[in-house]
Tab-separated table of C-alpha atoms in Angstrom:
chain	number	residue	atom	x	y	z
A	1	MET	CA	198.035	89.501	113.682
A	2	SER	CA	195.465	86.834	112.910
A	3	SER	CA	191.794	87.744	112.734
A	4	GLU	CA	191.182	84.867	115.151
A	5	ALA	CA	193.264	86.594	117.856
A	6	ILE	CA	191.390	89.854	117.318
A	7	LYS	CA	188.069	88.021	117.378
A	8	LYS	CA	189.036	86.372	120.666
A	9	PHE	CA	190.115	89.715	122.139
A	10	LEU	CA	186.821	91.362	121.155
A	11	ASP	CA	184.659	88.482	122.343
A	12	GLY	CA	182.211	89.619	125.003
A	13	PHE	CA	182.790	93.333	124.391
A	14	SER	CA	180.548	95.860	126.148
A	15	VAL	CA	179.198	99.244	125.081
A	16	GLU	CA	178.056	102.427	126.777
A	17	VAL	CA	174.972	104.531	126.078
A	18	THR	CA	173.176	107.525	127.524
A	19	PRO	CA	169.402	107.493	128.016
A	20	LYS	CA	169.138	109.951	125.125
A	21	ALA	CA	171.139	107.719	122.788
A	22	ALA	CA	169.255	104.616	123.936
A	23	SER	CA	165.909	106.269	123.197
A	24	LYS	CA	166.910	106.455	119.527
A	25	ILE	CA	167.642	102.716	119.338
A	26	GLU	CA	164.453	100.761	118.759
A	27	ASN	CA	166.051	97.322	119.003
A	28	PHE	CA	169.535	96.847	120.428
A	29	GLU	CA	169.648	93.379	118.855
A	30	ASP	CA	169.956	95.084	115.466
A	31	HIS	CA	173.437	96.218	116.487
A	32	ILE	CA	174.964	94.071	119.235
A	33	PRO	CA	174.857	90.393	120.275
A	34	SER	CA	172.162	89.290	122.702
A	35	GLY	CA	173.372	89.367	126.289
A	36	THR	CA	175.893	92.168	125.701
A	37	LEU	CA	176.706	94.236	128.779
A	38	VAL	CA	175.401	97.770	128.217
A	39	TYR	CA	176.619	100.501	130.565
A	40	ILE	CA	174.300	103.465	131.055
A	41	ALA	CA	176.104	106.752	131.650
A	42	HIS	CA	174.422	108.876	134.308
A	43	ILE	CA	175.127	112.415	133.142
A	44	GLU	CA	174.700	115.116	135.781
A	45	GLY	CA	171.112	116.378	135.654
A	46	THR	CA	169.608	113.197	134.201
A	47	PRO	CA	166.509	112.194	136.217
A	48	ILE	CA	166.699	108.771	137.844
A	49	GLU	CA	163.395	107.946	136.115
A	50	GLU	CA	165.103	108.128	132.708
A	51	MET	CA	167.963	105.962	133.926
A	52	VAL	CA	165.638	103.263	135.279
A	53	GLU	CA	163.490	103.359	132.139
A	54	THR	CA	166.587	102.892	129.980
A	55	ALA	CA	167.827	100.013	132.134
A	56	LYS	CA	164.442	98.294	131.879
A	57	LYS	CA	164.412	98.653	128.100
A	58	ILE	CA	167.892	97.157	127.822
A	59	ASN	CA	167.152	94.227	130.125
A	60	ASP	CA	163.739	93.555	128.563
A	61	GLN	CA	165.409	93.231	125.155
A	62	GLY	CA	167.724	90.499	126.413
A	63	PHE	CA	170.780	92.544	127.280
A	64	CYS	CA	172.520	93.268	130.569
A	65	ALA	CA	172.149	96.804	131.908
A	66	MET	CA	174.900	98.276	134.076
A	67	PRO	CA	174.015	101.815	135.191
A	68	HIS	CA	176.604	104.256	136.464
A	69	PHE	CA	176.398	105.349	140.097
A	70	PRO	CA	178.326	108.675	140.233
A	71	ALA	CA	179.001	109.321	143.921
A	72	ARG	CA	179.151	113.108	143.691
A	73	ILE	CA	175.581	113.489	142.410
A	74	ILE	CA	174.072	111.205	145.074
A	75	LYS	CA	172.933	113.389	147.968
A	76	ASP	CA	172.847	110.839	150.780
A	77	LYS	CA	172.314	107.221	151.773
A	78	ASN	CA	168.538	107.509	151.400
A	79	VAL	CA	168.892	108.585	147.776
A	80	LEU	CA	171.404	105.820	147.096
A	81	GLU	CA	169.100	103.237	148.657
A	82	ASP	CA	166.178	104.558	146.596
A	83	TRP	CA	168.158	104.321	143.348
A	84	ILE	CA	169.295	100.779	144.089
A	85	SER	CA	165.745	99.753	145.007
A	86	ARG	CA	164.248	101.264	141.859
A	87	TYR	CA	166.816	99.684	139.577
A	88	LYS	CA	166.324	96.327	141.283
A	89	ASN	CA	162.527	96.305	141.518
A	90	GLU	CA	161.540	98.206	138.379
A	91	ALA	CA	164.244	97.125	135.921
A	92	ASN	CA	165.677	93.899	137.382
A	93	VAL	CA	169.173	95.408	137.574
A	94	SER	CA	171.902	93.689	139.582
A	95	ASN	CA	174.977	95.397	138.109
A	96	ALA	CA	176.599	98.751	138.810
A	97	LEU	CA	179.582	100.829	137.738
A	98	LEU	CA	180.679	102.763	140.813
A	99	ILE	CA	182.492	106.018	140.033
A	100	ALA	CA	183.260	109.347	141.678
A	101	GLY	CA	181.615	111.209	138.807
A	102	GLY	CA	182.456	114.437	137.056
A	103	ALA	CA	180.504	116.930	139.187
A	104	ASN	CA	182.763	119.740	140.407
A	105	LYS	CA	181.286	119.629	143.908
A	106	PRO	CA	179.510	116.782	145.710
A	107	TYR	CA	175.734	117.194	146.022
A	108	GLY	CA	175.902	115.799	149.538
A	109	GLN	CA	177.782	113.276	151.643
A	110	TYR	CA	179.430	111.226	148.874
A	111	ASP	CA	182.453	112.168	146.801
A	112	SER	CA	184.068	108.795	146.043
A	113	SER	CA	183.086	105.315	144.926
A	114	ILE	CA	184.703	103.907	148.081
A	115	GLN	CA	181.979	105.598	150.130
A	116	LEU	CA	179.327	103.947	147.959
A	117	ILE	CA	180.930	100.564	148.558
A	118	GLU	CA	181.203	101.230	152.296
A	119	SER	CA	177.444	101.835	152.458
A	120	GLU	CA	177.073	98.044	152.009
A	121	LEU	CA	173.807	98.686	150.162
A	122	PHE	CA	174.938	96.937	146.988
A	123	ASP	CA	175.841	93.767	148.855
A	124	LYS	CA	172.544	93.887	150.748
A	125	ALA	CA	170.680	94.200	147.435
A	126	ASP	CA	172.586	91.196	146.045
A	127	PHE	CA	174.157	93.058	143.143
A	128	ASN	CA	176.089	90.414	141.183
A	129	ASN	CA	178.578	92.643	139.393
A	130	LEU	CA	180.286	95.735	140.782
A	131	HIS	CA	182.654	97.457	138.394
A	132	ILE	CA	184.969	100.318	139.302
A	133	ALA	CA	186.809	102.940	137.291
A	134	GLY	CA	190.346	102.652	135.982
A	135	HIS	CA	192.532	105.488	134.698
A	136	PRO	CA	195.453	104.391	132.480
A	137	GLU	CA	196.422	108.040	132.004
A	138	GLY	CA	195.598	109.205	135.530
A	139	SER	CA	192.729	111.447	136.613
A	140	MET	CA	193.024	115.164	137.314
A	141	ASP	CA	189.692	115.003	139.173
A	142	ILE	CA	191.187	112.577	141.687
A	143	ASP	CA	194.849	113.654	141.587
A	144	PRO	CA	194.926	117.388	140.734
A	145	ASP	CA	198.717	117.422	141.097
A	146	GLY	CA	199.073	115.109	138.095
A	147	SER	CA	200.324	112.161	140.142
A	148	THR	CA	198.533	108.832	140.578
A	149	THR	CA	198.772	108.730	144.380
A	150	ASN	CA	195.067	108.862	145.204
A	151	VAL	CA	194.073	106.688	142.247
A	152	ASP	CA	196.577	104.018	143.274
A	153	GLN	CA	195.493	104.074	146.922
A	154	ALA	CA	191.823	103.786	145.960
A	155	LEU	CA	192.518	100.881	143.623
A	156	SER	CA	194.438	99.076	146.351
A	157	TRP	CA	191.534	99.529	148.784
A	158	LYS	CA	189.047	98.218	146.225
A	159	ASN	CA	191.273	95.245	145.503
A	160	GLU	CA	191.106	94.282	149.176
A	161	PHE	CA	187.344	94.737	149.129
A	162	SER	CA	187.065	92.428	146.105
A	163	LYS	CA	188.333	89.616	148.310
A	164	ARG	CA	185.527	90.166	150.835
A	165	THR	CA	182.518	90.576	148.564
A	166	ASP	CA	180.513	87.916	146.754
A	167	ALA	CA	180.043	90.256	143.799
A	168	ASN	CA	182.166	89.879	140.684
A	169	MET	CA	184.402	92.896	140.224
A	170	ALA	CA	186.179	94.402	137.239
A	171	ILE	CA	188.047	97.605	136.452
A	172	THR	CA	186.426	99.461	133.556
A	173	THR	CA	188.756	102.137	132.242
A	174	GLN	CA	188.498	105.489	130.571
A	175	PHE	CA	189.160	105.270	126.842
A	176	SER	CA	192.660	105.547	125.435
A	177	PHE	CA	194.272	105.577	122.006
A	178	ASP	CA	197.789	104.640	123.116
A	179	ALA	CA	198.371	100.882	123.418
A	180	SER	CA	201.817	101.227	124.996
A	181	SER	CA	200.439	103.394	127.827
A	182	VAL	CA	197.625	100.912	128.413
A	183	ILE	CA	199.977	97.923	128.482
A	184	SER	CA	202.358	99.688	130.873
A	185	TRP	CA	199.533	100.715	133.211
A	186	ALA	CA	197.935	97.257	133.217
A	187	ASN	CA	201.257	95.577	133.970
A	188	ASN	CA	202.056	98.102	136.703
A	189	ILE	CA	198.822	97.542	138.616
A	190	LYS	CA	199.291	93.785	138.314
A	191	GLU	CA	202.802	94.086	139.750
A	192	ALA	CA	201.303	96.162	142.581
A	193	GLY	CA	199.112	93.202	143.512
A	194	ILE	CA	195.874	94.341	141.882
A	195	ASP	CA	194.261	91.168	140.577
A	196	ILE	CA	190.877	92.552	139.520
A	197	PRO	CA	190.347	91.895	135.784
A	198	VAL	CA	190.475	94.899	133.456
A	199	HIS	CA	187.898	95.893	130.847
A	200	ILE	CA	189.791	98.347	128.686
A	201	GLY	CA	188.001	101.433	127.391
A	202	ILE	CA	188.237	101.981	123.641
A	203	ALA	CA	186.734	104.864	121.673
A	204	GLY	CA	184.569	103.584	118.847
A	205	PRO	CA	184.732	104.936	115.283
A	206	ALA	CA	184.016	108.664	115.112
A	207	LYS	CA	185.033	111.918	113.469
A	208	LEU	CA	188.315	113.374	114.714
A	209	GLN	CA	186.584	116.515	115.949
A	210	THR	CA	184.285	114.370	118.086
A	211	LEU	CA	187.180	112.374	119.510
A	212	LEU	CA	189.180	115.476	120.347
A	213	ARG	CA	186.220	117.072	122.127
A	214	TYR	CA	185.577	113.988	124.272
A	215	SER	CA	189.294	113.529	124.949
A	216	ILE	CA	189.575	117.069	126.302
A	217	GLU	CA	186.414	116.660	128.396
A	218	CYS	CA	187.672	113.381	129.859
A	219	GLY	CA	191.241	114.555	130.401
A	220	VAL	CA	193.013	111.757	128.568
A	221	GLY	CA	196.280	113.605	128.051
A	222	ALA	CA	198.479	111.209	126.095
A	223	SER	CA	195.547	110.334	123.883
A	224	ILE	CA	194.854	113.981	123.066
A	225	LYS	CA	198.360	114.264	121.603
A	226	ILE	CA	197.758	111.242	119.380
A	227	ILE	CA	194.491	112.667	118.056
A	228	GLN	CA	196.051	116.103	117.497
A	229	LYS	CA	198.910	114.504	115.573
A	230	ARG	CA	196.446	112.637	113.373
A	231	ALA	CA	194.461	115.833	112.795
A	232	LYS	CA	197.573	117.532	111.379
A	233	ASP	CA	197.692	114.901	108.640
A	234	LEU	CA	195.355	116.420	106.055
A	235	THR	CA	194.956	113.047	104.332
A	236	LYS	CA	193.369	111.680	107.522
A	237	LEU	CA	191.514	114.751	108.728
A	238	LEU	CA	188.309	113.968	106.847
A	239	LEU	CA	188.441	110.229	107.456
A	240	PRO	CA	186.657	108.818	110.511
A	241	TYR	CA	188.878	107.361	113.203
A	242	LYS	CA	188.739	103.611	113.729
A	243	PRO	CA	190.412	101.881	116.706
A	244	THR	CA	192.112	99.329	114.451
A	245	ASN	CA	195.670	100.016	115.592
A	246	ILE	CA	195.104	99.938	119.352
A	247	ILE	CA	192.883	96.846	119.107
A	248	THR	CA	195.485	95.062	116.976
A	249	GLU	CA	198.350	95.982	119.322
A	250	LEU	CA	196.470	94.944	122.454
A	251	ALA	CA	195.196	91.722	120.877
A	252	THR	CA	198.739	90.873	119.775
A	253	TYR	CA	200.109	91.501	123.251
A	254	LYS	CA	197.329	89.429	124.803
A	255	ALA	CA	197.987	86.545	122.386
A	256	ASN	CA	201.682	86.580	123.276
A	257	ASN	CA	201.014	87.073	127.002
A	258	PRO	CA	197.916	84.994	127.910
A	259	SER	CA	198.045	86.044	131.576
A	260	PHE	CA	197.751	89.725	130.617
A	261	ASN	CA	195.074	91.184	132.895
A	262	ILE	CA	192.965	92.869	130.211
A	263	GLU	CA	190.037	90.491	129.754
A	264	LYS	CA	187.406	92.508	127.891
A	265	VAL	CA	186.993	95.520	125.631
A	266	HIS	CA	184.551	98.264	126.586
A	267	PHE	CA	183.541	100.507	123.692
A	268	PHE	CA	182.594	104.158	124.066
A	269	PRO	CA	180.449	104.583	120.910
A	270	LEU	CA	181.311	108.251	120.414
A	271	GLY	CA	180.255	108.069	116.775
A	272	GLY	CA	177.245	105.828	117.393
A	273	ILE	CA	176.552	102.234	118.393
A	274	LYS	CA	176.034	101.151	114.766
A	275	GLN	CA	179.561	102.279	113.950
A	276	VAL	CA	180.906	100.097	116.783
A	277	SER	CA	178.882	97.143	115.519
A	278	ASP	CA	180.163	97.599	111.968
A	279	PHE	CA	183.756	97.910	113.190
A	280	VAL	CA	183.570	94.690	115.219
A	281	LYS	CA	182.108	92.809	112.249
A	282	GLU	CA	184.887	94.083	109.985
A	283	ALA	CA	187.626	93.355	112.527
A	284	CYS	CA	186.444	89.803	113.100
């Protein structure tokens, strides 16, 4: 695999931060290219003030903030409208990742990203980019029976919506370590008529213990097995994980199949944003 193909595959990558992690980064430009899309994870219990402050910091430094809107922690339409207004007016935000969220029970009237879309508030606020969640390994939160029935139906609905909205849409996925599962999933949704571009989630360099903990929390089943297998190899146990293999496999597939629907890489910097930056520099 040529470094040029990998460089092309990684071009325009995005990263994800929490307000806490962002507060420790004085200048994002020390780590990532200017203009990089930076998702802001809205963890349950995080005050909206911290989210807006983080978004403003990111945008003011010349990057592109995309805060999460987890439906289950948004009480009602008034709260949703307030959040959108504050992001727009205080931080100049016009991007959003719409997700159901990980809360066990909805705080109020919303429990799915479809309901957020149906509010029409994002279109009214002229949000330019609306991204939605993708689940290459399924989601037990959405399909407790282990199937992909609800996930597939929701994706189909959102695909139809993408044809009606002026906003640019993309599917941003949960992270995975298994390239074959990702390729199969991406091809399957394309065959099902889903033509929204995919931004594939990739775990950044981190200790194996960290990866395993996040994998269990996020319910990425096939990926957990891969990490557990690696952990059994004592020669690798103390070495930090790097996503070299999955990036190489996906970049190779993309080079051989230019119409492949994965267009961008979205890094979850589980070991830190500097580690992601260093990995990208080495890979390219």
